[in-house]
Coordinates of C-alpha atoms and ligand atoms in Angstrom, one line a residue:
M13 CA 67.8 -27.7 -21.0
S14 CA 66.6 -29.3 -24.2
P15 CA 68.3 -32.7 -23.5
L16 CA 66.0 -33.0 -20.5
V17 CA 62.8 -32.6 -22.5
S18 CA 62.6 -35.8 -24.5
P19 CA 63.2 -38.1 -21.5
A20 CA 60.5 -36.4 -19.6
L21 CA 58.1 -36.5 -22.5
L22 CA 58.9 -40.2 -22.9
D23 CA 57.7 -40.7 -19.3
L24 CA 54.5 -39.0 -20.3
Q25 CA 54.1 -40.7 -23.7
H26 CA 51.0 -42.6 -22.4
R27 CA 49.2 -39.3 -22.2
G28 CA 49.3 -38.8 -25.9
Q29 CA 50.9 -40.2 -29.0
L30 CA 49.7 -38.0 -31.9
G31 CA 52.4 -35.4 -31.7
A32 CA 55.2 -34.0 -29.5
G33 CA 57.3 -30.9 -29.3
M34 CA 59.2 -28.4 -27.2
T35 CA 59.9 -24.7 -27.1
V36 CA 63.2 -23.5 -25.7
F37 CA 64.3 -20.1 -24.4
D38 CA 67.7 -18.8 -25.3
P39 CA 68.4 -15.2 -24.1
S40 CA 71.5 -14.9 -26.3
A41 CA 69.8 -15.8 -29.5
P42 CA 67.9 -13.3 -31.8
H43 CA 65.1 -15.9 -31.8
R44 CA 64.5 -15.9 -28.1
L45 CA 62.0 -18.8 -28.4
R46 CA 62.5 -21.7 -30.8
T47 CA 60.0 -24.5 -31.3
H48 CA 60.5 -28.0 -32.5
K49 CA 57.4 -30.1 -33.0
E50 CA 55.9 -32.8 -35.3
T51 CA 53.3 -35.5 -35.4
G52 CA 54.3 -38.9 -34.1
S53 CA 55.8 -40.3 -30.9
V54 CA 58.5 -38.7 -28.8
R55 CA 61.0 -41.2 -30.3
E56 CA 60.1 -40.1 -33.8
V57 CA 59.8 -36.4 -33.1
F58 CA 63.1 -36.2 -31.2
R59 CA 64.9 -38.7 -33.5
L60 CA 65.8 -40.8 -30.5
T61 CA 66.6 -43.9 -32.5
H62 CA 69.4 -42.1 -34.4
Q63 CA 72.1 -40.7 -32.1
A64 CA 73.5 -38.1 -34.5
K65 CA 70.0 -36.8 -35.4
A66 CA 68.9 -36.7 -31.8
Q67 CA 72.0 -34.7 -30.9
A68 CA 71.3 -32.3 -33.8
V69 CA 67.8 -31.6 -32.4
V70 CA 69.4 -30.7 -29.1
R71 CA 72.2 -28.7 -30.6
E72 CA 69.8 -26.7 -32.8
H73 CA 67.6 -25.9 -29.7
P74 CA 70.0 -24.5 -27.0
G75 CA 68.4 -22.8 -24.1
I76 CA 68.1 -22.3 -20.3
A77 CA 64.4 -23.0 -20.1
A78 CA 62.0 -25.2 -22.0
I79 CA 58.4 -26.4 -22.2
G80 CA 57.3 -29.7 -23.8
H81 CA 54.1 -31.4 -24.8
V82 CA 52.7 -34.7 -26.0
R83 CA 49.5 -34.5 -27.9
Y84 CA 46.3 -36.5 -27.2
A85 CA 43.5 -35.4 -29.5
T86 CA 40.0 -34.7 -28.5
S87 CA 39.7 -32.3 -31.5
G88 CA 41.7 -31.4 -34.6
R89 CA 43.5 -33.7 -37.0
D90 CA 46.7 -35.6 -37.1
Q91 CA 48.8 -32.8 -38.6
V92 CA 51.9 -30.9 -37.5
E93 CA 49.8 -27.7 -37.2
Y94 CA 48.0 -29.2 -34.3
A95 CA 51.2 -30.4 -32.5
Q96 CA 52.2 -28.3 -29.5
P97 CA 53.6 -26.1 -28.0
F98 CA 51.9 -23.3 -30.0
E99 CA 54.3 -20.4 -30.4
R100 CA 53.1 -16.8 -31.1
P101 CA 56.0 -14.6 -32.2
H102 CA 55.8 -10.8 -31.5
S103 CA 58.3 -8.0 -31.8
R104 CA 58.1 -7.3 -28.0
T105 CA 59.7 -10.2 -26.1
W106 CA 57.1 -10.1 -23.3
K107 CA 54.3 -10.5 -25.9
W108 CA 56.2 -13.3 -27.6
F109 CA 55.1 -16.6 -26.0
S110 CA 54.6 -20.3 -26.5
L111 CA 52.2 -22.5 -24.6
G112 CA 51.2 -26.1 -24.2
F113 CA 47.7 -27.1 -23.1
N114 CA 46.3 -30.2 -21.4
G115 CA 42.6 -30.5 -21.2
N116 CA 39.5 -29.5 -23.1
L117 CA 37.4 -26.3 -23.2
A118 CA 33.8 -27.3 -22.9
N119 CA 32.6 -23.9 -24.1
Y120 CA 34.8 -23.9 -27.2
P121 CA 32.0 -22.8 -29.6
E122 CA 31.1 -19.8 -27.5
L123 CA 34.7 -18.8 -27.0
R124 CA 35.4 -19.1 -30.7
D125 CA 32.3 -17.0 -31.7
H126 CA 33.2 -14.4 -29.2
L127 CA 36.8 -14.1 -30.6
T128 CA 35.7 -14.0 -34.2
D129 CA 32.5 -12.0 -34.0
E130 CA 33.3 -9.5 -31.2
R131 CA 37.1 -9.3 -31.2
G132 CA 37.7 -9.8 -35.0
Y133 CA 40.2 -12.7 -34.6
H134 CA 40.7 -15.2 -37.4
M135 CA 40.7 -18.8 -36.4
V136 CA 43.0 -21.0 -38.5
H137 CA 43.1 -24.4 -36.7
G138 CA 39.7 -24.7 -35.0
V139 CA 41.1 -26.2 -31.8
D140 CA 40.9 -25.0 -28.3
T141 CA 44.7 -24.4 -28.0
E142 CA 44.2 -21.7 -30.6
I143 CA 41.5 -20.1 -28.4
L144 CA 43.9 -20.1 -25.5
I145 CA 46.6 -18.4 -27.7
H146 CA 44.3 -15.6 -28.6
H147 CA 43.0 -15.2 -25.1
V148 CA 46.5 -14.9 -23.7
A149 CA 47.5 -12.6 -26.5
Y150 CA 44.5 -10.4 -25.7
A151 CA 45.3 -10.4 -22.0
L152 CA 48.8 -9.2 -22.9
R153 CA 47.3 -6.2 -24.8
G154 CA 48.5 -2.6 -24.1
E155 CA 51.8 -0.9 -23.7
E156 CA 52.7 -2.1 -20.2
K157 CA 53.9 -5.6 -19.4
P158 CA 51.2 -7.0 -17.1
Q159 CA 51.6 -9.3 -14.1
L160 CA 51.3 -12.8 -15.4
V161 CA 49.0 -13.7 -12.5
D162 CA 46.6 -11.1 -13.8
V163 CA 46.8 -12.6 -17.3
F164 CA 45.8 -16.0 -16.1
A165 CA 43.2 -14.6 -13.8
E166 CA 41.6 -12.9 -16.9
L167 CA 41.5 -16.3 -18.6
T168 CA 39.3 -17.9 -15.9
E169 CA 36.6 -15.3 -16.5
T170 CA 35.5 -17.0 -19.7
L171 CA 36.9 -20.5 -19.9
D172 CA 34.8 -23.5 -18.9
G173 CA 36.5 -26.9 -18.8
A174 CA 39.8 -28.4 -18.0
Y175 CA 42.9 -26.3 -18.8
N176 CA 46.4 -26.9 -17.5
I177 CA 48.8 -24.6 -19.2
V178 CA 52.5 -24.3 -19.5
F179 CA 53.7 -20.9 -20.8
L180 CA 57.1 -19.5 -21.7
N181 CA 57.7 -16.0 -23.0
G182 CA 60.5 -14.2 -24.8
D183 CA 61.7 -12.7 -21.6
G184 CA 62.3 -16.2 -20.2
D185 CA 59.3 -16.0 -17.7
F186 CA 57.7 -19.4 -17.1
V187 CA 54.2 -20.3 -15.8
A188 CA 52.5 -23.6 -15.2
A189 CA 48.9 -23.2 -14.2
R190 CA 46.2 -25.6 -13.1
D191 CA 42.5 -24.9 -13.7
P192 CA 40.3 -24.0 -10.8
L193 CA 38.7 -27.5 -10.6
G194 CA 41.9 -29.4 -11.0
F195 CA 40.6 -31.9 -13.6
R196 CA 44.1 -32.9 -14.8
P197 CA 47.1 -33.4 -12.5
L198 CA 50.1 -31.1 -12.3
C199 CA 53.1 -31.2 -10.0
Y200 CA 56.5 -29.6 -9.5
G201 CA 59.8 -30.1 -7.8
R202 CA 63.5 -29.1 -7.8
K203 CA 66.9 -30.6 -7.6
G204 CA 69.8 -28.2 -7.3
D205 CA 69.4 -25.6 -10.1
L206 CA 66.8 -27.6 -11.9
F207 CA 63.2 -26.6 -11.4
A208 CA 60.7 -28.8 -13.2
V209 CA 56.9 -29.1 -13.6
A210 CA 55.0 -32.1 -15.2
S211 CA 51.6 -33.5 -15.5
E212 CA 52.6 -36.6 -13.5
S213 CA 55.1 -37.3 -10.8
V214 CA 56.7 -40.1 -12.8
A215 CA 58.5 -37.6 -15.0
L216 CA 59.9 -35.7 -12.1
H217 CA 60.8 -38.8 -10.1
N218 CA 62.8 -40.1 -13.1
M219 CA 64.8 -36.8 -13.1
G220 CA 65.9 -37.6 -9.6
I221 CA 63.5 -35.2 -7.9
D222 CA 62.2 -36.6 -4.6
D223 CA 60.3 -33.7 -3.1
I224 CA 57.3 -33.4 -5.5
V225 CA 54.5 -31.0 -4.7
D226 CA 51.0 -30.9 -6.4
V227 CA 50.0 -27.6 -7.9
E228 CA 46.6 -26.8 -6.3
P229 CA 43.6 -26.2 -8.5
G230 CA 43.6 -22.4 -9.3
Q231 CA 47.3 -22.1 -8.5
M232 CA 50.1 -21.3 -10.9
V233 CA 53.8 -21.7 -10.4
R234 CA 55.8 -18.9 -11.9
V235 CA 59.6 -18.6 -12.5
D236 CA 60.8 -15.0 -13.0
Y237 CA 63.8 -15.1 -15.3
E238 CA 65.4 -11.8 -14.0
T239 CA 65.3 -12.8 -10.4
R240 CA 65.3 -16.6 -10.8
E241 CA 62.7 -16.7 -8.1
I242 CA 60.0 -19.3 -8.0
H243 CA 56.5 -18.1 -7.0
V244 CA 53.5 -20.2 -6.2
E245 CA 50.5 -18.0 -6.7
R246 CA 46.7 -18.3 -6.7
F247 CA 45.3 -16.8 -9.9
T248 CA 41.7 -17.8 -9.1
E249 CA 39.7 -19.2 -6.3
A250 CA 39.1 -23.0 -6.4
R251 CA 35.5 -23.4 -5.1
S252 CA 35.9 -27.1 -5.1
H253 CA 38.2 -29.8 -6.5
R254 CA 37.0 -32.1 -9.3
H255 CA 39.9 -34.4 -10.2
C256 CA 39.1 -36.7 -13.1
F257 CA 38.8 -40.1 -11.5
F258 CA 39.7 -41.7 -14.8
E259 CA 43.3 -40.5 -14.3
W260 CA 43.7 -43.2 -11.6
V261 CA 41.6 -45.8 -13.3
Y262 CA 43.1 -45.7 -16.7
F263 CA 44.9 -42.7 -17.9
A264 CA 47.9 -41.9 -15.6
H265 CA 51.1 -43.9 -15.3
V266 CA 50.8 -46.6 -12.7
S267 CA 53.9 -45.3 -10.9
S268 CA 52.6 -41.8 -10.5
D269 CA 51.1 -40.2 -7.4
L270 CA 48.3 -37.7 -8.2
D271 CA 47.0 -35.3 -5.6
G272 CA 48.5 -37.3 -2.8
S273 CA 47.1 -40.7 -4.0
S274 CA 49.2 -43.4 -5.6
V275 CA 47.8 -44.7 -9.0
Y276 CA 49.0 -48.2 -8.3
D277 CA 47.4 -48.3 -4.8
A278 CA 44.2 -46.9 -6.2
R279 CA 44.1 -49.6 -8.9
W280 CA 44.8 -52.3 -6.3
R281 CA 41.9 -51.1 -4.2
L282 CA 39.6 -51.0 -7.3
G283 CA 40.3 -54.7 -7.6
E284 CA 39.7 -55.3 -3.9
H285 CA 36.3 -53.5 -4.1
L286 CA 35.4 -55.5 -7.2
A287 CA 36.1 -58.8 -5.3
R288 CA 34.1 -57.7 -2.2
D289 CA 30.8 -57.9 -4.2
E290 CA 31.7 -61.0 -6.2
H291 CA 28.8 -63.5 -6.3
V292 CA 30.2 -66.2 -8.6
S293 CA 32.0 -68.8 -6.4
M294 CA 35.5 -69.6 -7.6
G295 CA 37.7 -72.6 -7.5
D296 CA 40.8 -74.2 -9.1
D297 CA 39.2 -74.1 -12.6
C298 CA 39.2 -70.2 -12.5
V299 CA 41.8 -67.9 -13.7
V300 CA 41.9 -64.1 -13.7
V301 CA 43.3 -62.4 -16.8
A302 CA 43.7 -58.7 -16.7
V303 CA 43.3 -57.0 -20.1
P304 CA 46.8 -55.4 -20.1
D305 CA 48.4 -53.2 -19.1
T306 CA 46.5 -50.6 -17.0
A307 CA 44.1 -53.2 -15.5
K308 CA 47.0 -55.4 -14.2
P309 CA 46.9 -54.2 -10.6
I310 CA 43.1 -54.3 -10.6
G311 CA 43.2 -57.9 -11.8
D312 CA 45.9 -58.9 -9.4
A313 CA 44.1 -57.5 -6.4
F314 CA 40.8 -59.1 -7.6
A315 CA 42.5 -62.5 -7.9
Y316 CA 44.4 -62.2 -4.6
S317 CA 41.2 -61.3 -2.8
M318 CA 39.3 -64.3 -4.4
N319 CA 42.2 -66.6 -3.8
V320 CA 42.6 -67.6 -7.5
R321 CA 45.5 -67.1 -9.8
S322 CA 46.1 -64.0 -11.9
L323 CA 47.9 -65.0 -15.1
E324 CA 49.0 -63.4 -18.4
G325 CA 46.5 -64.9 -20.7
I326 CA 46.5 -61.9 -23.0
V327 CA 49.8 -60.4 -24.1
R328 CA 49.9 -57.0 -25.5
N329 CA 52.0 -56.1 -28.5
R330 CA 53.5 -52.9 -27.2
Y331 CA 54.4 -51.6 -30.7
V332 CA 50.9 -51.0 -31.8
G333 CA 49.3 -47.7 -30.8
R334 CA 46.7 -47.4 -28.0
T335 CA 43.2 -48.0 -29.4
F336 CA 41.6 -45.7 -26.9
I337 CA 43.8 -42.9 -27.9
E338 CA 44.4 -43.2 -31.6
G339 CA 41.1 -43.4 -33.4
N340 CA 40.8 -44.7 -37.0
D341 CA 40.1 -48.4 -37.7
R342 CA 39.9 -49.3 -34.1
A343 CA 38.8 -52.9 -34.7
E344 CA 41.8 -53.7 -36.8
K345 CA 44.2 -52.3 -34.2
V346 CA 42.5 -54.4 -31.5
R347 CA 43.2 -57.5 -33.5
R348 CA 46.8 -56.6 -34.0
K349 CA 47.3 -55.4 -30.4
Y350 CA 46.7 -58.6 -28.4
T351 CA 48.0 -62.2 -28.5
L352 CA 46.1 -64.8 -26.5
L353 CA 47.6 -67.8 -24.7
P354 CA 45.5 -70.9 -24.8
S355 CA 47.9 -72.7 -22.4
V356 CA 46.6 -70.3 -19.7
M357 CA 42.9 -70.3 -20.5
R358 CA 42.1 -73.7 -22.0
D359 CA 39.0 -75.3 -20.3
K360 CA 39.1 -72.6 -17.6
R361 CA 36.5 -70.2 -16.3
V362 CA 38.2 -67.0 -17.3
F363 CA 37.6 -63.7 -15.4
L364 CA 38.6 -60.9 -17.8
V365 CA 39.3 -57.8 -15.7
E366 CA 39.2 -54.5 -17.5
D367 CA 39.7 -51.0 -16.1
S368 CA 36.8 -49.5 -18.0
L369 CA 34.3 -50.2 -20.7
V370 CA 33.7 -47.3 -22.9
R371 CA 32.9 -48.3 -26.5
S372 CA 33.0 -52.1 -26.2
T373 CA 34.9 -52.7 -29.4
T374 CA 38.1 -54.0 -27.7
L375 CA 36.3 -56.1 -25.1
R376 CA 33.8 -57.7 -27.4
D377 CA 36.7 -58.9 -29.6
L378 CA 38.7 -60.2 -26.7
I379 CA 35.7 -62.1 -25.2
H380 CA 35.2 -63.8 -28.5
R381 CA 38.9 -64.6 -28.9
T382 CA 39.1 -65.9 -25.3
R383 CA 36.5 -68.5 -26.1
V384 CA 37.7 -69.4 -29.6
E385 CA 41.5 -69.0 -29.5
G386 CA 41.9 -69.3 -25.7
K387 CA 39.5 -72.3 -25.5
A388 CA 38.0 -71.0 -22.2
S389 CA 35.0 -72.8 -20.9
E390 CA 33.3 -69.6 -19.6
V391 CA 34.2 -65.9 -19.9
H392 CA 33.2 -63.5 -17.1
V393 CA 33.9 -59.8 -17.3
R394 CA 34.7 -57.6 -14.4
I395 CA 35.1 -53.8 -14.9
G396 CA 37.1 -51.8 -12.4
S397 CA 35.0 -48.6 -12.9
P398 CA 31.2 -47.8 -13.1
P399 CA 29.3 -47.8 -16.4
V400 CA 30.3 -44.8 -18.6
I401 CA 26.8 -43.4 -19.3
A402 CA 27.7 -39.8 -20.3
P403 CA 30.3 -38.1 -22.6
C404 CA 33.4 -36.3 -21.3
F405 CA 33.8 -32.6 -22.2
Y406 CA 37.0 -32.2 -20.2
G407 CA 39.7 -33.9 -22.2
I408 CA 39.2 -37.7 -22.4
D409 CA 38.3 -38.8 -25.9
M410 CA 34.7 -40.0 -25.4
S411 CA 32.8 -36.8 -26.3
T412 CA 29.6 -38.1 -27.9
L413 CA 26.8 -40.1 -26.3
N414 CA 26.3 -42.4 -29.3
E415 CA 29.8 -43.9 -29.2
L416 CA 29.3 -45.1 -25.7
F417 CA 28.2 -48.7 -24.8
A418 CA 26.4 -48.3 -21.5
P419 CA 23.8 -45.5 -22.4
H420 CA 22.1 -48.0 -24.8
Y421 CA 21.1 -49.8 -21.6
L422 CA 21.2 -47.3 -18.7
G423 CA 20.0 -43.7 -18.0
M424 CA 21.4 -41.2 -15.6
D425 CA 19.3 -42.2 -12.6
Y426 CA 19.8 -45.9 -12.6
T427 CA 19.6 -47.9 -9.4
R428 CA 21.7 -51.0 -8.3
S429 CA 18.8 -53.3 -9.3
D430 CA 18.6 -51.6 -12.7
L431 CA 22.3 -52.2 -13.2
D432 CA 22.0 -55.9 -12.2
R433 CA 19.3 -56.4 -14.7
V434 CA 20.9 -54.7 -17.6
C435 CA 24.3 -56.3 -16.9
R436 CA 22.7 -59.6 -18.0
E437 CA 21.6 -58.0 -21.3
M438 CA 25.0 -56.3 -21.7
A439 CA 26.8 -59.6 -21.1
E440 CA 24.7 -61.3 -23.7
R441 CA 25.5 -58.5 -26.2
L442 CA 29.2 -58.8 -25.4
G443 CA 29.2 -62.6 -25.7
A444 CA 30.2 -63.0 -22.0
D445 CA 28.7 -65.4 -19.4
S446 CA 28.4 -62.5 -16.9
L447 CA 29.4 -58.9 -16.5
R448 CA 29.9 -56.7 -13.4
Y449 CA 30.9 -53.1 -12.9
L450 CA 32.4 -51.3 -9.9
P451 CA 29.6 -49.4 -8.1
V452 CA 29.9 -45.6 -8.2
E453 CA 30.1 -45.4 -4.4
D454 CA 33.3 -47.4 -4.4
V455 CA 35.2 -44.9 -6.7
G456 CA 36.2 -42.4 -3.9
P457 CA 37.3 -45.0 -1.3
S458 CA 39.3 -46.8 -4.0
I459 CA 41.1 -43.7 -5.1
G460 CA 41.5 -42.6 -1.5
L461 CA 39.9 -39.2 -2.0
P462 CA 36.5 -37.9 -1.0
H463 CA 33.7 -38.5 -3.6
E464 CA 33.0 -34.8 -3.7
S465 CA 36.6 -33.9 -4.8
L466 CA 36.4 -36.1 -7.9
C467 CA 34.8 -35.5 -11.3
T468 CA 32.7 -38.5 -12.1
A469 CA 30.5 -36.8 -14.7
C470 CA 30.9 -39.6 -17.3
V471 CA 29.6 -42.2 -14.8
T472 CA 26.9 -40.1 -13.0
G473 CA 25.8 -37.5 -15.7
S474 CA 26.4 -34.9 -13.0
Y475 CA 28.8 -32.3 -14.5
P476 CA 31.0 -30.0 -12.4
T477 CA 30.7 -27.0 -14.8
P478 CA 27.7 -25.2 -16.3
T479 CA 28.6 -25.8 -19.9
G480 CA 29.1 -29.6 -19.4
S481 CA 25.8 -29.7 -17.6
R482 CA 24.0 -27.7 -20.3
I483 CA 25.4 -29.8 -23.2
Y484 CA 24.5 -33.0 -21.5
A485 CA 21.0 -31.8 -20.6
D486 CA 20.5 -30.7 -24.3
E487 CA 21.5 -34.2 -25.5
M488 CA 19.2 -35.9 -23.0
G489 CA 16.3 -33.5 -23.5
R490 CA 16.2 -32.5 -19.8
E491 CA 16.7 -29.5 -17.6
P492 CA 20.4 -28.8 -16.8
D493 CA 21.4 -29.1 -13.1
R494 CA 23.5 -26.4 -11.5
G495 CA 26.7 -27.6 -13.1
D496 CA 28.5 -27.9 -9.8
G497 CA 28.6 -31.7 -9.5
R498 CA 26.1 -31.7 -6.6
A499 CA 23.8 -34.1 -8.4
F500 CA 26.8 -36.5 -8.2
E501 CA 26.8 -36.3 -4.4
R502 CA 23.1 -37.2 -4.5
T503 CA 23.9 -40.1 -6.8
V504 CA 26.5 -41.7 -4.6
S505 CA 24.4 -41.3 -1.4
K506 CA 21.1 -42.7 -2.7
Ligands
LIG626 S1 33.8 -36.7 -17.4 FE1 34.8 -38.6 -16.8 S2 36.6 -38.7 -18.1 FE2 35.9 -36.6 -18.2 S3 37.0 -35.5 -16.6 FE3 35.1 -36.2 -15.7 S4 35.6 -38.2 -14.8 FE4 37.2 -37.6 -16.2

């Protein structure tokens, strides 16, 4: 099984580059579970540039089942202790387990205090994966092996946030669970004897699996080792779906389908919607340049709709880490990350198309360089998503209000005319000739899902969980709403 893990993780590398790892299950070994994990990319962790070393990793980790993980940090440091899966050995095989976690627990401080103060647990790492380990361990307490569906049902009683979990125990039982709001994607499929689950369909598709099914929010997929049966079970009710709209805009692989909607098609429609409201008249002196790579379909569709050319005026150096993900000296990374082509932009009115504008560091630098290095006559900026006015508490690394660009200009209840007005100020601050965002009401139609099935908290300030709502209200000095995302529905219909 372990030879299949690193190719699948490579397909998901865009979801995190700080660490990678796997746990394998081998029923014939004294160590039923064995974990290999380190900081770094999948290529580094699995020694993929050195054939003999890569084969040694596989040889030392035989098994008939495996879970794998790539790490994207919203908390914790860049050390091997934070790489996943987290394994918790135990002398009883059904209490010995390993898990990988995708998401973020918004009520981490309360969960931590409950574990330390009331249950006497000692926290070593201070990250939410450790919380999950302790909660699962607690749910496995007692002398009788519980039903795993009950273990995961118990988790939902206290967790607030996004939590997709893959779990493998020393009996070989496997679970992949999706939280009740379905913030992050999760899907499964089979081909012959192979059964596989992944965050995104691209990983399954590249295994040759054609029939790919989304795990519903509040569902878990369980494989029983003894019977080899696959069970799709509901471990909690899903009151409503709140898929993170940023998955389609920026985060997911362009070739994935998430919850029945193609990421590529969604990005194309984002570009079409942007073009629909364009007020600058365009001609032969205009060129659209997408800030690569995720914005490429948005830029192509925008250009196609405006009947101008979309060209590669900014080339990305693929061997520098993603600035949005990596942290640390972001400005220096931005400079190293892109090369500009004056032959494309010289004396042109350049329309830079970005998928999102979160902190502005990258964009401000590129606008400046488009003028100076690219020799553009004008630089206009078009953003394929609405202004990010609020932090994310559900697993995308923009967790404080201060680090965001738009809240310096816009509050939660802004109107279209407020936005038009502040866009002029924002453009000036960025050094652009004009700036325009995608309106909030175009998000759902672009993605192809109903507004009310999406989380848009970071662009509306309306959070779909009570903790998110409370933290944001505290930061803004206002009363929290119900934390069910309803304020969002009011926002898009006003
Ligand atoms: S707050 Fe924004 S980034 Fe976070 S889950 Fe919701 S839509 Fe996604």
